[in-house]
Structures are given as structure tokens and as C-alpha cells.
GROMACS .gro file of C-alpha atoms in nm:
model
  276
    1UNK     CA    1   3.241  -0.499   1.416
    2UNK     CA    2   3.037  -0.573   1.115
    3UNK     CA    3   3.134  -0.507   0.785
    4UNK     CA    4   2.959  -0.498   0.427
    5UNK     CA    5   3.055  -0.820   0.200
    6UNK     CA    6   2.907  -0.939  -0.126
    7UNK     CA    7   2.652  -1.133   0.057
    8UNK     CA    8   2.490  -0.865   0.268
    9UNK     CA    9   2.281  -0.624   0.228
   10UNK     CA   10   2.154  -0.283   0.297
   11UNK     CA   11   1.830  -0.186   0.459
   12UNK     CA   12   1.693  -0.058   0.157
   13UNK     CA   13   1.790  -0.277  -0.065
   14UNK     CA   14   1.592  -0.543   0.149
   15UNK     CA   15   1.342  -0.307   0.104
   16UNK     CA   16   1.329  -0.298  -0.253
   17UNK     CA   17   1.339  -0.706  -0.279
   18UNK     CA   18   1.104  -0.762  -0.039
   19UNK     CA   19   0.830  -0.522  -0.099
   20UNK     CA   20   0.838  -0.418   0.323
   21UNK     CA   21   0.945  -0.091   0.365
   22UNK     CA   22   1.219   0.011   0.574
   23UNK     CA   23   1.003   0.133   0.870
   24UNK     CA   24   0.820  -0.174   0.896
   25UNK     CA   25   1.171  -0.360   0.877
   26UNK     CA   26   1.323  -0.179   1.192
   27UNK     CA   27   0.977  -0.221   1.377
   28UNK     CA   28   1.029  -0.645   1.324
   29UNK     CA   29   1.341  -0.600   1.475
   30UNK     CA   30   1.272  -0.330   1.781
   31UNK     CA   31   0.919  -0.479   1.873
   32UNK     CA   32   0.916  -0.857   1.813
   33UNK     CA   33   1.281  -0.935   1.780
   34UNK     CA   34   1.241  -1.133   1.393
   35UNK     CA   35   1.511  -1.034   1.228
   36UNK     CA   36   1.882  -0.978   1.359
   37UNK     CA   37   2.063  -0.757   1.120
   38UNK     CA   38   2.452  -0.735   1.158
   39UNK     CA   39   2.569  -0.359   1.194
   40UNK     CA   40   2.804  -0.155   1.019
   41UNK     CA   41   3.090   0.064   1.239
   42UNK     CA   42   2.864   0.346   1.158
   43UNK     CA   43   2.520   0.125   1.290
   44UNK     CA   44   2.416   0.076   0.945
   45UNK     CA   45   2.202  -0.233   0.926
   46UNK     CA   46   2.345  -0.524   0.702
   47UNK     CA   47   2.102  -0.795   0.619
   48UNK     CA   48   2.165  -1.123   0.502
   49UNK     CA   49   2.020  -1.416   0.257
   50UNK     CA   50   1.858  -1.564   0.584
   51UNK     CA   51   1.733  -1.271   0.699
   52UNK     CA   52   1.566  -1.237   0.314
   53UNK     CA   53   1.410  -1.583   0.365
   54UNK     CA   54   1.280  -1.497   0.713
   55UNK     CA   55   1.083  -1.211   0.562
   56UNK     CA   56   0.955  -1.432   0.307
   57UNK     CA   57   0.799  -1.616   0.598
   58UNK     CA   58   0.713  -1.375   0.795
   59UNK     CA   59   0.484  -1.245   0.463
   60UNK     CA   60   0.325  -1.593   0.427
   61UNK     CA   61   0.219  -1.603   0.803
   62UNK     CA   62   0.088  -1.229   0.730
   63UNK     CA   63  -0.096  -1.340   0.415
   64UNK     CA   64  -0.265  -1.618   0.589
   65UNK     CA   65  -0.435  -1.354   0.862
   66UNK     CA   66  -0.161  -1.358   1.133
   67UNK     CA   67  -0.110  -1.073   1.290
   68UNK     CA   68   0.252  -0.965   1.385
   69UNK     CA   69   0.273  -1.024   1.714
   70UNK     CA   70   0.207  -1.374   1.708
   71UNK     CA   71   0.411  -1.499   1.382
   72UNK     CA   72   0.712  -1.515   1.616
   73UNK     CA   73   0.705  -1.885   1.802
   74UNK     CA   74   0.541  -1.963   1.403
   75UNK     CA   75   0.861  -1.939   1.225
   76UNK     CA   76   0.991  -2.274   1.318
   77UNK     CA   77   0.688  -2.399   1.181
   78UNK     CA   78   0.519  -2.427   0.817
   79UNK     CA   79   0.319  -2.165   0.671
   80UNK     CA   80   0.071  -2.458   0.550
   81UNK     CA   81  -0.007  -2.500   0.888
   82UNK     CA   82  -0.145  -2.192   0.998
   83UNK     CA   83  -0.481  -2.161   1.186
   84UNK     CA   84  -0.828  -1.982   1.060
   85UNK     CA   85  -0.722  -1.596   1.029
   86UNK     CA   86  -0.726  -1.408   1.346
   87UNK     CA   87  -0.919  -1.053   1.284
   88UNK     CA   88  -0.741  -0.877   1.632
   89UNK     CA   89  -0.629  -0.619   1.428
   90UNK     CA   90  -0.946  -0.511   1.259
   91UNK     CA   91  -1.154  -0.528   1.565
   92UNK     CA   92  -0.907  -0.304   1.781
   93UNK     CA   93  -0.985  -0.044   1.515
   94UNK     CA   94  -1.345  -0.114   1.534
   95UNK     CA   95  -1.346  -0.085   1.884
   96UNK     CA   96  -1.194   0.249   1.856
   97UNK     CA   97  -1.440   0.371   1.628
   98UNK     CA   98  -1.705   0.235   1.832
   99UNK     CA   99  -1.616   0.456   2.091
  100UNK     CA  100  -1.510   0.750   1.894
  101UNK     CA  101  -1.204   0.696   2.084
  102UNK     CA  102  -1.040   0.959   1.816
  103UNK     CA  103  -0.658   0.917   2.018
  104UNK     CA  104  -0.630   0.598   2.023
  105UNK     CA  105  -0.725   0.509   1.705
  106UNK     CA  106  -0.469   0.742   1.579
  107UNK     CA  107  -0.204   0.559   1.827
  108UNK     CA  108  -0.352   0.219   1.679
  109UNK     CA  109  -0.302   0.329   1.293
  110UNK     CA  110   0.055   0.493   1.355
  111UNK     CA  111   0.128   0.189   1.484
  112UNK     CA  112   0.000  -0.072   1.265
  113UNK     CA  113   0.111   0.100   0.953
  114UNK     CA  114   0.492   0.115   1.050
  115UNK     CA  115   0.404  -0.318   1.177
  116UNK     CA  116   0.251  -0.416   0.823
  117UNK     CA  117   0.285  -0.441   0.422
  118UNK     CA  118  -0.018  -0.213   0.306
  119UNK     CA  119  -0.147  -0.491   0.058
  120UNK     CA  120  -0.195  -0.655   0.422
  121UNK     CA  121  -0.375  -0.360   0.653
  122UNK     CA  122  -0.641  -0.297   0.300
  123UNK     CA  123  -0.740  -0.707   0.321
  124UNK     CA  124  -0.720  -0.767   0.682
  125UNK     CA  125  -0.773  -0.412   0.895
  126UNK     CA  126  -0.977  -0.180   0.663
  127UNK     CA  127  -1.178  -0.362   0.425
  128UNK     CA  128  -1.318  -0.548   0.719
  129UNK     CA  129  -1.390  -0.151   0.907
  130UNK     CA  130  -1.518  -0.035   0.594
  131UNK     CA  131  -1.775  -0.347   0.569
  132UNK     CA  132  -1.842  -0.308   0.932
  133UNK     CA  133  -1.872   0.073   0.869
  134UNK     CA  134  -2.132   0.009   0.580
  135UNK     CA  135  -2.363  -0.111   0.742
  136UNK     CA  136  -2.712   0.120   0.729
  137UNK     CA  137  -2.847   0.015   1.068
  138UNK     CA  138  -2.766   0.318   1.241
  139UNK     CA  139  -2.718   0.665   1.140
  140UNK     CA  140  -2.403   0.725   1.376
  141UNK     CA  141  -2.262   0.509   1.149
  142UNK     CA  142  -2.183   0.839   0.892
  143UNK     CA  143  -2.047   0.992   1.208
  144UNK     CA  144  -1.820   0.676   1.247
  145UNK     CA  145  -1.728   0.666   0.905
  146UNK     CA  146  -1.596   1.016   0.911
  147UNK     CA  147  -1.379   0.931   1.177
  148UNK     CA  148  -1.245   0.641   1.066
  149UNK     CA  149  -1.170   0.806   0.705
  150UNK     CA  150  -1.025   1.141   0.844
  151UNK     CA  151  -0.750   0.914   1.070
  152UNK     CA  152  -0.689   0.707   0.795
  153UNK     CA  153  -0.597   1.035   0.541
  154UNK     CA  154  -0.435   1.179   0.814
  155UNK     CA  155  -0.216   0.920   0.878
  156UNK     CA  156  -0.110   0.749   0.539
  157UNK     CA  157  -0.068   1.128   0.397
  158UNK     CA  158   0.218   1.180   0.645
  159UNK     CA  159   0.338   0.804   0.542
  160UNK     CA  160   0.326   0.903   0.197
  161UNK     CA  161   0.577   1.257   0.221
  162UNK     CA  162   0.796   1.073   0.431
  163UNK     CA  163   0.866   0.768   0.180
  164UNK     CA  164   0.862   1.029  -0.095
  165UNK     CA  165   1.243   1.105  -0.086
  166UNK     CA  166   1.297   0.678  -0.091
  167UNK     CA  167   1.080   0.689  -0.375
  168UNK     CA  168   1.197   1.010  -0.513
  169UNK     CA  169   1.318   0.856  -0.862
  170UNK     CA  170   0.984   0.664  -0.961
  171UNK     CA  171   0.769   0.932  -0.968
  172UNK     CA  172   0.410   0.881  -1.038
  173UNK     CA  173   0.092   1.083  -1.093
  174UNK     CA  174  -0.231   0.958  -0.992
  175UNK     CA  175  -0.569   1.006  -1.191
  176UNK     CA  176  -0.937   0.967  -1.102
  177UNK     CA  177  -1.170   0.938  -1.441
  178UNK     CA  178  -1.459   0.871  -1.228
  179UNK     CA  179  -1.576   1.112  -0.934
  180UNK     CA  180  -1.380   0.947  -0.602
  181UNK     CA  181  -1.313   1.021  -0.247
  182UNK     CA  182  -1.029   1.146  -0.117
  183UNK     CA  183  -1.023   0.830   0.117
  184UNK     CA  184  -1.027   0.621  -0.203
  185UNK     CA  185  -0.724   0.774  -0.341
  186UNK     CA  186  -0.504   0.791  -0.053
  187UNK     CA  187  -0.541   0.440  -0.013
  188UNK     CA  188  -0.430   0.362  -0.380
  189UNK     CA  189  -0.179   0.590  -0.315
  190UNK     CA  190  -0.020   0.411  -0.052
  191UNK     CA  191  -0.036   0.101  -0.296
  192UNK     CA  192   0.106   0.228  -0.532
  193UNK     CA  193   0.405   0.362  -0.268
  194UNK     CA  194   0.450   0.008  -0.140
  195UNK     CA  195   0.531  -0.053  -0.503
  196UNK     CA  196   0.799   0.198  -0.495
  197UNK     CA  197   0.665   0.522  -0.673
  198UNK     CA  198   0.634   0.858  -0.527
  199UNK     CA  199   0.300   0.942  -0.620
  200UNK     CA  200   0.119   1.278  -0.685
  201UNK     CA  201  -0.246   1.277  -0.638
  202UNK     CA  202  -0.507   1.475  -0.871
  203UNK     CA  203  -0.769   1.571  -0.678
  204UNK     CA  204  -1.060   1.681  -0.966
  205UNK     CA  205  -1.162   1.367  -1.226
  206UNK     CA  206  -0.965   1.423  -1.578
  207UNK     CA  207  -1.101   1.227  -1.854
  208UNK     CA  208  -0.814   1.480  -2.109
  209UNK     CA  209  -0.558   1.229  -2.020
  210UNK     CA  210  -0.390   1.364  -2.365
  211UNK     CA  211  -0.346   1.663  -2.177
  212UNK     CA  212  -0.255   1.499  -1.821
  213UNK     CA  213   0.037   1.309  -2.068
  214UNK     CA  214   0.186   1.587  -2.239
  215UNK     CA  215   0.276   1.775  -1.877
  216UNK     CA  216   0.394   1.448  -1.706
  217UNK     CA  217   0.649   1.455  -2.032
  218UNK     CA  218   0.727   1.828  -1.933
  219UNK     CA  219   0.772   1.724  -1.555
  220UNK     CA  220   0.999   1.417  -1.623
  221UNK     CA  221   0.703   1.201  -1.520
  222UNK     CA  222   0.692   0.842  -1.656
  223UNK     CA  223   0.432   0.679  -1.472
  224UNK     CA  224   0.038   0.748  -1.496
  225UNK     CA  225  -0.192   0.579  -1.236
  226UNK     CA  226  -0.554   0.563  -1.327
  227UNK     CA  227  -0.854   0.470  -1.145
  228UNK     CA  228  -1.238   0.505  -1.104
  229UNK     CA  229  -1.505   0.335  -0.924
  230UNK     CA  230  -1.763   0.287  -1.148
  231UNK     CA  231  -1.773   0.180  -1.527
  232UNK     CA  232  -1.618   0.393  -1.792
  233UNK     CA  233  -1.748   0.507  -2.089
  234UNK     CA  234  -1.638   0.461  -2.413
  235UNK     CA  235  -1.470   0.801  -2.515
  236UNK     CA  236  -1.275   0.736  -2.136
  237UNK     CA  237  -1.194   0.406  -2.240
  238UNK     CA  238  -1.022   0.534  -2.594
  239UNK     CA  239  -0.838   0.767  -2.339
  240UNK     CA  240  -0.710   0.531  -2.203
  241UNK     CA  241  -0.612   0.329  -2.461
  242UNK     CA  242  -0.417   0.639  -2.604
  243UNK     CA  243  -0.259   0.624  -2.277
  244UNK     CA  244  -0.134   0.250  -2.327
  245UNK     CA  245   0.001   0.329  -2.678
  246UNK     CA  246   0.263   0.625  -2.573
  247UNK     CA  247   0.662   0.432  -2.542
  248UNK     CA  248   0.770   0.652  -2.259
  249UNK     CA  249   0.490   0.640  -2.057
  250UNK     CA  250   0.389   0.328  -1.849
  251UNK     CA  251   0.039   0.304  -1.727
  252UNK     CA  252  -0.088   0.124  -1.398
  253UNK     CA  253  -0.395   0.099  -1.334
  254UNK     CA  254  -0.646   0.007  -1.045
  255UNK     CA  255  -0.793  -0.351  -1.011
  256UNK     CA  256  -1.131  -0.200  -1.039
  257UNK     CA  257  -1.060  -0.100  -1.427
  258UNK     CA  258  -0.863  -0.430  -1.495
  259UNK     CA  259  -1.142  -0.653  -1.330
  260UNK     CA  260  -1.437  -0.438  -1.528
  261UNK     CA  261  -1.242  -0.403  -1.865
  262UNK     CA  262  -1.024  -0.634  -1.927
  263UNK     CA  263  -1.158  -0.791  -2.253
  264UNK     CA  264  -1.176  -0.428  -2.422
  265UNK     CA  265  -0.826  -0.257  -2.295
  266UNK     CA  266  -0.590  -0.615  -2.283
  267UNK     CA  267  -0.291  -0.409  -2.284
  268UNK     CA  268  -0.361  -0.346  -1.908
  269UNK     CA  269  -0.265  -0.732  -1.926
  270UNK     CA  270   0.116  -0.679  -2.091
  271UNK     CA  271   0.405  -0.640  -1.909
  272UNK     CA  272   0.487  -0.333  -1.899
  273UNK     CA  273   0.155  -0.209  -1.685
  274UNK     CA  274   0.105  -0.307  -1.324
  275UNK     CA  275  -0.269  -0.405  -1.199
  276UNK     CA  276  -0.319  -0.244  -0.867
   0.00000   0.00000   0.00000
């Protein structure tokens, strides 16, 4: 019988250290066997400084393009060593879309987003199907892409209401300035949930953000996500820097915005805001 001491810890505390959330936790443990958590008498998991240090490795084999279910036999080895990146992952989703195979490409998401850190399905799963997706040589590619982007909605919107309790204290609401898709903001949704904030998404483009600040305040909101996908304008960009000046309101914003305007809003560079 397992017991919790000073130098255990809980599930989601790993969680909240490691940056992998706790579904993706029990699936390393049920489908690969990486970690070994000690139990309570209840079953509650109880984690150790090792089993910290084994994420930590398990992330740098990720980072380096390897998917999950070969960074077992890798462990005993050093991340510096790791081969070219394998793209299995992407292509099985490809191959899915290919065929408008519509149920198992929803088996293949619902799988690989309780197997991997978000931050690691947008570099190595979707941004390669959206580049493969983007290409104009055939016009059942719009069919394709409709597919691919209904799933993906589909699937990270149920990921998102079911972290939302885990998250429930870091709440955060979402912004477009620019016109964007609805794909485009569930995915920076979802990053912005791996970074522990339960996020509310506004649909419509709000350039009032005056407004959009003053009702957060009301709702007990502290956090204001912005993003766009094209360059903003000035009077958006004094928005925003209204935005940055309020105490009791912390501002992330999207890499797009950091990358584009940087040199004119450098508070996106302080501290207290997160680049996304």
C-alpha cells in the first residue's frame, strides 16, 4: 500500500509542472508502460522525482519528431542521439483524409490527442496536413480540407469542456481582431489550455477591446487572449496597447502578433504576457 510523502506527488500536480495533461499522463502509463506511478489505498496515482525526470525525457524524444510509441527502448539512451524525425503520425492522418476515411480519422485524432502535448500534434501532425492540405493541385482538396477541419473542431472542442473544470480557476477569454476561422481559434484555444487556462472563445472580430475589458472585470476574468492573422492597423494596435497598460488584466497574445509587431507593442515582450 502506497502512501503520500513529501516527495510524491499527485497526478495533477505533475500535470501542472510538466505541461502534459493528466489524460496524456495515464495514456503513457496504460499504452506504452513509461511511467510507473505508486498508488494510493484509494488508487490515487502518486508520482515521484524520477517519474518527473522521465517525462522530461520523454518531451525531448517528442520534440525531436519521435512519436510515442517508439520513445520507449529510447529512454536508456540520450536525447542528442535521436534519428531524423519520423512523420508516422502526420501521414496516418493524411492517409485518412486521402480516403475520406471520416471514422477513422476521428479514432486516429481521439487517440493522438489523449498520446501528445498539443505544442507537439500543431508542429508534427497538423501543420504538416495543413501544408499537405494547401496544396492547389486538385480541387478535392477543399473537400479534404473540410474534413480534416470539421474532425479537428470536433474533437479538441470536446477536449477543451472536459479540461475546463481542471482549468476552472485561470479563466481566459479569447479575441480575434482580424477576421479568422473557427479552425484557427480552436487550435489556439487548445494552446492556450495546455497552458492551463479555461478559455472562452469570441466568435465575431472585436477591435473595442475597451469594451471586451470592462466585462471580463465584471465576469472575474483576468486573462485576455488576442490574435489575428494578418497585420493590424494602427487604431487596433493602440487597442492593444490599452490592453497591456490595465494592472489586473494580463494579456497573451498569439505568435503571429508578437512575430509581426514586436518593435511597436514591446510590452508583449515583459513578463507578465505569454507569446503563444
Amino acid at each position: 500500500m502506497a502512501y503520500k510523502t513529501p516527495h510524491t506527488l499527485t497526478i495533477s500536480q505533475v500535470a501542472d509542472q510538466t505541461g502534459v495533461n493528466p489524460v496524456t499522463l495515464r495514456a503513457w502509463q496504460r499504452r506504452y508502460g513509461l511511467l510507473a506511478p505508486e498508488r494510493t489505498a484509494k488508487g490515487h496515482r502518486l508520482y515521484r522525482q524520477e517519474d518527473v525526470e522521465t517525462i522530461a525525457h520523454i518531451l525531448q524524444w517528442l520534440d525531436k519528431g519521435v512519436p510515442i510509441s517508439k520513445v520507449k527502448p529510447l529512454l536508456a539512451h540520450s536525447p542528442t542521439s535521436a534519428e531524423a524525425e519520423d512523420g508516422s503520425v502526420a501521414q496516418e492522418l493524411i492517409d485518412c483524409i486521402h480516403t475520406f476515411s471520416v471514422k477513422r480519422l476521428g479514432k486516429a485524432l481521439d487517440m493522438i490527442l489523449k498520446e501528445y502535448p498539443f505544442y507537439w500534434l500543431v508542429e508534427h501532425a497538423f501543420t504538416p496536413v495543413d501544408q499537405w492540405l494547401g496544396d492547389e493541385g486538385e480541387a478535392v482538396r477543399v473537400l479534404q480540407r473540410d474534413l480534416w477541419q470539421s474532425a479537428v473542431i470536433d474533437r479538441c472542442r470536446t477536449a477543451l469542456a472536459a479540461n475546463a473544470k481542471r482549468h476552472a480557476q485561470s479563466r481566459c477569454w479569447l479575441v480575434s481582431l482580424t477576421v479568422t476561422s473557427e479552425y484557427q481559434r480552436v487550435l489556439m484555444a487548445m494552446a492556450l489550455n495546455e497552458k492551463g487556462y479555461s478559455v472562452t472563445i469570441l466568435s465575431s472580430p472585436h477591435q473595442q477591446l475597451n469594451l471586451v475589458v470592462e466585462v471580463m472585470r465584471e465576469q472575474g476574468v483576468t486573462t485576455l487572449a488576442l490574435m489575428a492573422n494578418r497585420r493590424l492597423d494602427r487604431a487596433q494596435i493602440n487597442q492593444v496597447r490599452l490592453c497591456l497598460a490595465q494592472n489586473d488584466i494580463d494579456v497573451v497574445s498569439q505568435a503571429f502578433i508578437c512575430s509581426v509587431h514586436g518593435d511597436e507593442l514591446e510590452e508583449l515582450k515583459e513578463n507578465k504576457t505569454l507569446c503563444i
